[in-house]
Coordinates of N, CA and C in Angstrom, one line a residue:
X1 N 13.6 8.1 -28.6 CA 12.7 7.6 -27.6 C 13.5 6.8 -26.6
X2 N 13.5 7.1 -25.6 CA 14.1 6.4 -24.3 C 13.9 5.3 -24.0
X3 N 14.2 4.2 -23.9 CA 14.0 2.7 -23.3 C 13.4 2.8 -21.4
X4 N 12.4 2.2 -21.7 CA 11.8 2.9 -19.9 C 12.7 1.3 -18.9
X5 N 13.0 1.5 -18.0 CA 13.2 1.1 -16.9 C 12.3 0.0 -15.5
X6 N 12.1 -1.2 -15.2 CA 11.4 -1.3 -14.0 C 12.2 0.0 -13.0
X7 N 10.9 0.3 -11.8 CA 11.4 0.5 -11.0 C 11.7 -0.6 -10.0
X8 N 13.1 -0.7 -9.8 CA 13.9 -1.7 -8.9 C 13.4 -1.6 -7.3
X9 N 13.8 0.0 -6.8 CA 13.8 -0.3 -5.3 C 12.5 0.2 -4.6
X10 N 11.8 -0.8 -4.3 CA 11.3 -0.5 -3.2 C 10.9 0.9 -2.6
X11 N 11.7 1.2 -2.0 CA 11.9 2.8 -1.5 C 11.4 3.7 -2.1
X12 N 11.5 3.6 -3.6 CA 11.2 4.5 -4.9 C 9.5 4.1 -5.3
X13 N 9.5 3.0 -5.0 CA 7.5 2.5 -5.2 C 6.9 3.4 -4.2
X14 N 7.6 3.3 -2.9 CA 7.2 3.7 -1.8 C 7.0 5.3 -1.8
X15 N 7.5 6.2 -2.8 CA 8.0 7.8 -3.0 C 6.8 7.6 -4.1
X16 N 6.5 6.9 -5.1 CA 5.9 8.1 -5.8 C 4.5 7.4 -5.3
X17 N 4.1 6.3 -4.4 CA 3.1 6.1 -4.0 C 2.6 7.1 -2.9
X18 N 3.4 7.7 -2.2 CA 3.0 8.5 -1.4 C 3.0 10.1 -2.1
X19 N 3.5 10.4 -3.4 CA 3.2 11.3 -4.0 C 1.8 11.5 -4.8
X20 N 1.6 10.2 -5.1 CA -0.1 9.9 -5.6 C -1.2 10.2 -4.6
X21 N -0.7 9.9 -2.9 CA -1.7 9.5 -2.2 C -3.1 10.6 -2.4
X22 N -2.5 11.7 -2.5 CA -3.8 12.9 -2.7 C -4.0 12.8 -4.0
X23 N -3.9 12.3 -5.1 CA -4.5 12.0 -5.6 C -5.1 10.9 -6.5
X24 N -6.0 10.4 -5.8 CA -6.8 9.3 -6.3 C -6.6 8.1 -7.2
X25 N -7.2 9.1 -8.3 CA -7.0 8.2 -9.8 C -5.6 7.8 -10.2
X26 N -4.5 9.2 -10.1 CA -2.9 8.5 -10.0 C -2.6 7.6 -9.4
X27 N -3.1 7.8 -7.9 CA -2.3 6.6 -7.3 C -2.8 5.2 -7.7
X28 N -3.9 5.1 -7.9 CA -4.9 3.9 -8.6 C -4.0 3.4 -9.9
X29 N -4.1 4.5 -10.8 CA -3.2 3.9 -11.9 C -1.8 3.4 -11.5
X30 N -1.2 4.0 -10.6 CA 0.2 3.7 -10.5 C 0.5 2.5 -9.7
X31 N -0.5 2.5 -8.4 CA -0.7 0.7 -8.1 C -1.4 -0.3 -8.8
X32 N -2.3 -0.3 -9.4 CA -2.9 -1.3 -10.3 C -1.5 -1.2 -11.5
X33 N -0.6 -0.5 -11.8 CA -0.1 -0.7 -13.0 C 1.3 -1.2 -12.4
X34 N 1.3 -1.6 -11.4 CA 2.8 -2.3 -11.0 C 2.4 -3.6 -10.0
X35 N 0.9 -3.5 -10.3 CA 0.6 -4.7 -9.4 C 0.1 -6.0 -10.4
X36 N -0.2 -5.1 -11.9 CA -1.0 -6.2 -12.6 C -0.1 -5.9 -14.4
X37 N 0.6 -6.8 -14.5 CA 1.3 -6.5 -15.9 C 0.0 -6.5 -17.1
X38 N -0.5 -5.4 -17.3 CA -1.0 -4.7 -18.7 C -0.5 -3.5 -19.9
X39 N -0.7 -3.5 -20.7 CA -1.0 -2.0 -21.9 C -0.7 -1.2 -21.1
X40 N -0.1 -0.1 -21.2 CA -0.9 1.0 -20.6 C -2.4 1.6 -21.1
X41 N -2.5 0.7 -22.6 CA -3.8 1.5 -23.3 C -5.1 0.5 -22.3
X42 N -5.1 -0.7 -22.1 CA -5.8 -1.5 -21.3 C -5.8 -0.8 -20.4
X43 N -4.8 -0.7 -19.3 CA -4.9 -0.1 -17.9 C -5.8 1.1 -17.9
X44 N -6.0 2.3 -19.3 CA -6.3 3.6 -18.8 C -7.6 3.3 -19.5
X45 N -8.4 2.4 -20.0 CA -9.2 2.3 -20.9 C -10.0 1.2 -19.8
X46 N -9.5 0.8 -18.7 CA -10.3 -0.1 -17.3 C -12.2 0.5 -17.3
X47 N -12.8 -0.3 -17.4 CA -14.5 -0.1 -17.2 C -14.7 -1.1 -16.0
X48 N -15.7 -0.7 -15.2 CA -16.1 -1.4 -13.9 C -16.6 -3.2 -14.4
X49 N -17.2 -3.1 -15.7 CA -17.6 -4.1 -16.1 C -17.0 -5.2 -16.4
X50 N -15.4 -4.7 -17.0 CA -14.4 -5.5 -17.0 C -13.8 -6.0 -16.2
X51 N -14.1 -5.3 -14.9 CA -12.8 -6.1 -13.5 C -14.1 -7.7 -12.5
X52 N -13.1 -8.2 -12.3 CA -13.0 -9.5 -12.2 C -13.4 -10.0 -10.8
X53 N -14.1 -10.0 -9.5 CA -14.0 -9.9 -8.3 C -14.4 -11.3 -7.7
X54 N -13.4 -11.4 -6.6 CA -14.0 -12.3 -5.4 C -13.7 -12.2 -4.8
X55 N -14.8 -12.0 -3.8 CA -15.2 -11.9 -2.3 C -14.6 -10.1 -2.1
X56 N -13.9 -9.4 -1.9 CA -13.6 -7.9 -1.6 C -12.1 -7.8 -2.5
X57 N -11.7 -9.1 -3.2 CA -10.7 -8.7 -3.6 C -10.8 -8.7 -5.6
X58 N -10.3 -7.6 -6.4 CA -10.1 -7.7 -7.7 C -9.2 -8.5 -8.7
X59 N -9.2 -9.4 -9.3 CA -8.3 -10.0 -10.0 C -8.5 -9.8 -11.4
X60 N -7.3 -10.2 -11.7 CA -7.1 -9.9 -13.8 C -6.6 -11.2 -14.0
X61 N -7.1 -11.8 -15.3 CA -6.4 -13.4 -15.7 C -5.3 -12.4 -17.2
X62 N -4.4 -12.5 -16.9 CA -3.6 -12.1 -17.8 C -2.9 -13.3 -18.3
X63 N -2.7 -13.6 -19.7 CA -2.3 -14.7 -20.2 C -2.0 -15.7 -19.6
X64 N -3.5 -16.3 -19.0 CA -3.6 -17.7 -18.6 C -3.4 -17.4 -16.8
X65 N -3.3 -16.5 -16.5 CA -2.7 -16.3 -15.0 C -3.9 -15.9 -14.0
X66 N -4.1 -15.9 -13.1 CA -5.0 -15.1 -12.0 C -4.3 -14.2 -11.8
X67 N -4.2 -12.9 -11.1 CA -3.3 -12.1 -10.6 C -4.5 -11.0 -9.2
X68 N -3.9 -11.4 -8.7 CA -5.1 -10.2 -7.1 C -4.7 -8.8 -7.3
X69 N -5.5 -8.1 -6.8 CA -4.7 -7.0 -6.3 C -5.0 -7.1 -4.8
X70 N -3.7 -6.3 -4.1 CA -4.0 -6.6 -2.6 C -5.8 -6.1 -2.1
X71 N -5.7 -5.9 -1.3 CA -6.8 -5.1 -0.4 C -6.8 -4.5 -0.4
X72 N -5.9 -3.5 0.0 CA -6.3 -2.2 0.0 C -6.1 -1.4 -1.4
X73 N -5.3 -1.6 -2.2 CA -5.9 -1.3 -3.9 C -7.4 -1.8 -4.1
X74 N -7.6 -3.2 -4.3 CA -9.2 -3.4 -4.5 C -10.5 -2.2 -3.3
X75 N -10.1 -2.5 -2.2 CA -11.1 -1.3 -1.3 C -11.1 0.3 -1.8
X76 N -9.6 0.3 -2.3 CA -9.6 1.9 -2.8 C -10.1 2.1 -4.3
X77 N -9.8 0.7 -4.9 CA -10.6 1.0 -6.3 C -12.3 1.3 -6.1
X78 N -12.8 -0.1 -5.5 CA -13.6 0.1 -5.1 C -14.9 1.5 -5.1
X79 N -14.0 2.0 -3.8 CA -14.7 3.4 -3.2 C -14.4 4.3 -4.2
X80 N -13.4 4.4 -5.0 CA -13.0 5.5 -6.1 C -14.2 5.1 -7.1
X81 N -14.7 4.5 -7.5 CA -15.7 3.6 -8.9 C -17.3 4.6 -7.9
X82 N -17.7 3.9 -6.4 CA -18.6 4.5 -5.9 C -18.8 5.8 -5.9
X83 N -17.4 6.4 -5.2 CA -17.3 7.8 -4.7 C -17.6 8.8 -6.4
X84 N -17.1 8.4 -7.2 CA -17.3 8.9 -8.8 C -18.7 8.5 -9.7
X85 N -19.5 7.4 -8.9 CA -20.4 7.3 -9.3 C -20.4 6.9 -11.3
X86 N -19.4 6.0 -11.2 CA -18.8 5.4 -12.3 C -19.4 4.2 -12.8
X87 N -20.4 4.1 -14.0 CA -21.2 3.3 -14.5 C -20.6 2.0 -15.0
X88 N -20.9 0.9 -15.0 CA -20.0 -0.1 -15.7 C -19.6 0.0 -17.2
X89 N -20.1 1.1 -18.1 CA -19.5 1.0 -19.3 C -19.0 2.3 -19.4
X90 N -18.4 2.8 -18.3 CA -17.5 4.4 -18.1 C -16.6 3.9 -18.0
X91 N -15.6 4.3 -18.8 CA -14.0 4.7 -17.7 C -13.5 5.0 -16.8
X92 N -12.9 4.5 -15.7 CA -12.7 4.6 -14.8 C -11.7 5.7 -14.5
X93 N -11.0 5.9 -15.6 CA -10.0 6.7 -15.1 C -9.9 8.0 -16.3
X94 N -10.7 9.0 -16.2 CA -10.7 9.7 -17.0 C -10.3 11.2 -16.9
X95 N -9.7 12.5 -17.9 CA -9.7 13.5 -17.2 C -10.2 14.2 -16.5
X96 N -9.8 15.0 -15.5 CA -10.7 15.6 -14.3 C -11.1 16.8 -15.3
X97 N -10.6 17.8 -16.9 CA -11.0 19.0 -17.4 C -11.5 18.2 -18.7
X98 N -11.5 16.9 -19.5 CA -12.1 16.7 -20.7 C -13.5 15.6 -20.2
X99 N -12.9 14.4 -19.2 CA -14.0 13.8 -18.7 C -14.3 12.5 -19.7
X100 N -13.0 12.5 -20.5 CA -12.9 11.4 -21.4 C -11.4 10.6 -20.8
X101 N -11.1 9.5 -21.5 CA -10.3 8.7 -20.9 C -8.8 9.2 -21.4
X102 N -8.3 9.1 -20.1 CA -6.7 9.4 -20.1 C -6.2 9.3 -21.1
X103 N -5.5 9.8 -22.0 CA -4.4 9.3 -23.0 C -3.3 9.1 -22.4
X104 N -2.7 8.2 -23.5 CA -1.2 7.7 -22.9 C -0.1 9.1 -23.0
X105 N -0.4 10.0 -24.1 CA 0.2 11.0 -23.0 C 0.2 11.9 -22.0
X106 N -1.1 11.6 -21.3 CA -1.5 12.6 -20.0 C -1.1 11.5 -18.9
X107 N -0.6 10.4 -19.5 CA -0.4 9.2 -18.3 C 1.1 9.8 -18.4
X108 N 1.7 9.8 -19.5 CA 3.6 9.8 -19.2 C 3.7 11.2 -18.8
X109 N 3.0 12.5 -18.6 CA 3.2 13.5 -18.3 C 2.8 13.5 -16.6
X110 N 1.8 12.5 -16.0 CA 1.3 12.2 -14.9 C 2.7 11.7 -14.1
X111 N 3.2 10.7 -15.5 CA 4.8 9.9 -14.9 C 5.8 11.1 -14.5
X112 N 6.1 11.6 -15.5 CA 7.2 12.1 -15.7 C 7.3 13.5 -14.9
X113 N 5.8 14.2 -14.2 CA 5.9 15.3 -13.1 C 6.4 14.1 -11.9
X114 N 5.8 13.3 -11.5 CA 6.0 12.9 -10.1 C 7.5 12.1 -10.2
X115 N 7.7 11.7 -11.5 CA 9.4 11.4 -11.7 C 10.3 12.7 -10.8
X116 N 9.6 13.2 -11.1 CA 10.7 15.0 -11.0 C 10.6 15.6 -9.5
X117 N 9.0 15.0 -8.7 CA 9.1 15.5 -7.6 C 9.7 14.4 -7.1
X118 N 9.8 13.2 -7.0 CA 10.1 11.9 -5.8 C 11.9 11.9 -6.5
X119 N 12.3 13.0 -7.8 CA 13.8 12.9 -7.6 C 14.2 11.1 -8.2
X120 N 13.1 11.1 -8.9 CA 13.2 9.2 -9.3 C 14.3 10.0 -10.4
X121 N 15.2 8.7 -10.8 CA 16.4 9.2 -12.0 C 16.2 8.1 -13.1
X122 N 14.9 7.4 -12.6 CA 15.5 6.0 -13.7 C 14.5 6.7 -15.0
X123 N 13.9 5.4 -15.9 CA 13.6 6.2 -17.4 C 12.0 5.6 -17.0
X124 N 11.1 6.2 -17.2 CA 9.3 5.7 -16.8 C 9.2 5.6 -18.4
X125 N 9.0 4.7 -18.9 CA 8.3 5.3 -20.4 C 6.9 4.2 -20.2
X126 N 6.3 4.0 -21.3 CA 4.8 3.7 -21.4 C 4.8 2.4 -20.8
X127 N 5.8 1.1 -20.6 CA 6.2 0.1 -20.2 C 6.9 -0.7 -18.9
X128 N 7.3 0.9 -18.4 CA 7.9 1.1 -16.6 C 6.9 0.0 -16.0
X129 N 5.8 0.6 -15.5 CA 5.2 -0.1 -15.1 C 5.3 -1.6 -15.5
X130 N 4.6 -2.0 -16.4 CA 4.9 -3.6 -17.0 C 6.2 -4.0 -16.0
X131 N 7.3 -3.4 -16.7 CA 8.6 -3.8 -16.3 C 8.6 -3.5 -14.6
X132 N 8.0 -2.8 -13.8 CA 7.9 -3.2 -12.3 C 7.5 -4.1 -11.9
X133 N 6.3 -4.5 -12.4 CA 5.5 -5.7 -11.8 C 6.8 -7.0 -12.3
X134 N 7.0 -7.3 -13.4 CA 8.0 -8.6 -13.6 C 9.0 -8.4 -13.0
X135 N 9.5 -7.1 -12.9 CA 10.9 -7.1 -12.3 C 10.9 -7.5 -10.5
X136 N 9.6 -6.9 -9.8 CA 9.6 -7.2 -8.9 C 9.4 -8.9 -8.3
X137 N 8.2 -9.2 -9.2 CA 7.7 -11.1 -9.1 C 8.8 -11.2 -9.2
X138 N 9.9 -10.9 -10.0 CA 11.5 -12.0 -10.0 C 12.1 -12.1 -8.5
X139 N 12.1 -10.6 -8.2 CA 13.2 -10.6 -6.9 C 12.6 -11.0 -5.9
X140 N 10.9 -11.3 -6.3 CA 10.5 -11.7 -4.7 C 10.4 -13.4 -5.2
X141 N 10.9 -14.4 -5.7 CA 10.5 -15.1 -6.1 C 10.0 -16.0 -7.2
X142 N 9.0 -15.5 -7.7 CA 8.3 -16.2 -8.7 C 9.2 -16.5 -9.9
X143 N 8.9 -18.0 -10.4 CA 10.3 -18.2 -11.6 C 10.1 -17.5 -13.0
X144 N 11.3 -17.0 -13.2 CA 11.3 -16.4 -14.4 C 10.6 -17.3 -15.6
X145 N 10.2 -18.1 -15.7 CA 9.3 -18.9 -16.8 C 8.1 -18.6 -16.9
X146 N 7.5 -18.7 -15.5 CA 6.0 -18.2 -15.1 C 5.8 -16.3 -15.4
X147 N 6.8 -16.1 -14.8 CA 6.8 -14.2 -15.5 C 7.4 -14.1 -17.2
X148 N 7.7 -15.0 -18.0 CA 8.0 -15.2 -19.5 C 6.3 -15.1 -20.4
X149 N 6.0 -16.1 -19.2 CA 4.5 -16.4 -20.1 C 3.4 -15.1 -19.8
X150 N 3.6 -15.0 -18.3 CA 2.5 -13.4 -18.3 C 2.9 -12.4 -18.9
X151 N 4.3 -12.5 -19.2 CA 4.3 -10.8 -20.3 C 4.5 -11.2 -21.6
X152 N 3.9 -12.9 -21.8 CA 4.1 -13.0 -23.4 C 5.2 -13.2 -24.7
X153 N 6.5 -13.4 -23.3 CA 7.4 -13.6 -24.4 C 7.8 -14.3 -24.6
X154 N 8.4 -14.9 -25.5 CA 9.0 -16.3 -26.1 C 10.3 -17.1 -25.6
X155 N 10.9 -16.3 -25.1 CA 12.1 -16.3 -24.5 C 12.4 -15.7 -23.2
X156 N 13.1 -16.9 -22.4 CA 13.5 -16.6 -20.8 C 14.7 -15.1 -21.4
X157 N 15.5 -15.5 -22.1 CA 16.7 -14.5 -22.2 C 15.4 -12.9 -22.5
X158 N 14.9 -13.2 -23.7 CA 13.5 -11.8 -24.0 C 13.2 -11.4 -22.2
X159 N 12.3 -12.2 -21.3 CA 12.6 -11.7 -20.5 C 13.3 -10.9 -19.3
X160 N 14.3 -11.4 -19.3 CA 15.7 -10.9 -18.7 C 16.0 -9.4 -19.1
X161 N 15.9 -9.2 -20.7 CA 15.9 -8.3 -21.0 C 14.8 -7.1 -20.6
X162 N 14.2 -7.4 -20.5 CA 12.7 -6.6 -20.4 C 12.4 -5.8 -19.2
X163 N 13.1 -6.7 -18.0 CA 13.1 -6.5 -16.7 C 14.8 -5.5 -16.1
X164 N 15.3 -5.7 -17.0 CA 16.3 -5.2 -16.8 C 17.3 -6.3 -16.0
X165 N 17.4 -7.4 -16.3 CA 18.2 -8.4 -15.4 C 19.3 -8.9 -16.4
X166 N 20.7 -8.9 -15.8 CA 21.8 -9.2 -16.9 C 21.3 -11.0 -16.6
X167 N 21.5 -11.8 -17.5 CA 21.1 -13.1 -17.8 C 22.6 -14.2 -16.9
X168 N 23.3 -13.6 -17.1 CA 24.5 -13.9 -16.1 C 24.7 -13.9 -14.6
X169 N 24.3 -12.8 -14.7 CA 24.4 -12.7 -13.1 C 22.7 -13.5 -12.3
X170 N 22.1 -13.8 -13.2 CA 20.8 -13.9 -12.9 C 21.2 -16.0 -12.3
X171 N 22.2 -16.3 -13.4 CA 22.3 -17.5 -12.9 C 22.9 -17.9 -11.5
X172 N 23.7 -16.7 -11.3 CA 24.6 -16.9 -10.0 C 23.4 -17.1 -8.7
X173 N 23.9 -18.3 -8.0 CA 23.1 -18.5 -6.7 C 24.4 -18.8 -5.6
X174 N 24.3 -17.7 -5.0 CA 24.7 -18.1 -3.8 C 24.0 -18.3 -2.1
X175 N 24.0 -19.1 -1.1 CA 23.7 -19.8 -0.1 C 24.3 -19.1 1.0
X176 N 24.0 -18.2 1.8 CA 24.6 -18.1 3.0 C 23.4 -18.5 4.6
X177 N 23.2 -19.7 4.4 CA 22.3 -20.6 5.3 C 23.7 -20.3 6.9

């Protein structure tokens, strides 16, 4: 079994988000799942009853944390929950031919086609996602302590590893003010 990967650039969130756009429930799983560090079994197993709202926007408390999703994920979950006529104790994300909830391998096979169309080379396994969302909070900021404790590990170096960040190069700071 392959060790999965964050996706790192940008560019590549931007490719398989626009490979989801036609479809709905993917792209839903694939932004909620790099916007909010969960399971993937939590993520595909989401009920309307369990999501968290204020005022138009959706949030998850993940180990101790608030976390949003932007706006336009919350408006498009939203209208997807309406437009499906999805009960609070449904799954929100279920097959379009069984009508039961995703399994984790119809999610890594969901991954692993649109890997192949957007030409992605890195490794998606059931934890990609997880590893996007931390990998990205790092590069945009947020201190690695605060991303230790939302994905639960015990150790700054545990996270470093997780995200894919060599722990060395992580200390280097350079200033060009």
């Amino acid at each position: 079994m392959n060790k999965s990967n964050p996706i790192k650039h940008l560019s590549d969130i931007e490719k398989f988000k626009s490979y989801f756009e036609h479809h709905e429930r993917d792209w839903l799983l694939f932004s909620i799942g790099i916007n909010i560090p969960v399971k993937t079994n939590t993520l595909l197993s989401l009920k309307p009853s369990e999501l968290n709202r204020e005022e138009d926007l959706y949030y998850f408390i993940v180990n101790e944390h608030t976390i949003y999703l932007s706006e336009e994920i919350s408006d498009r979950l939203r209208a997807y929950i309406v437009e499906h006529a999805i009960s609070d104790d449904e799954y929100i994300f279920k097959s379009t031919k069984t009508k039961r909830v995703l399994t984790r391998q119809q999610f890594h096979r969901i991954l692993t086609d649109a890997k192949k169309d957007v030409h992605y080379s890195g490794v998606l396994g059931s934890q990609a996602l997880k590893k996007t969302f931390a990998y990205q909070a790092y590069v945009q900021g947020v201190d690695i302590r605060q991303i230790q404790q939302i994905c639960g590990h015990h150790t700054k170096a545990e996270t470093y590893k997780f995200i894919d960040v060599n722990y060395e190069d992580a200390r280097f700071i350079q200033l060009n003010l």
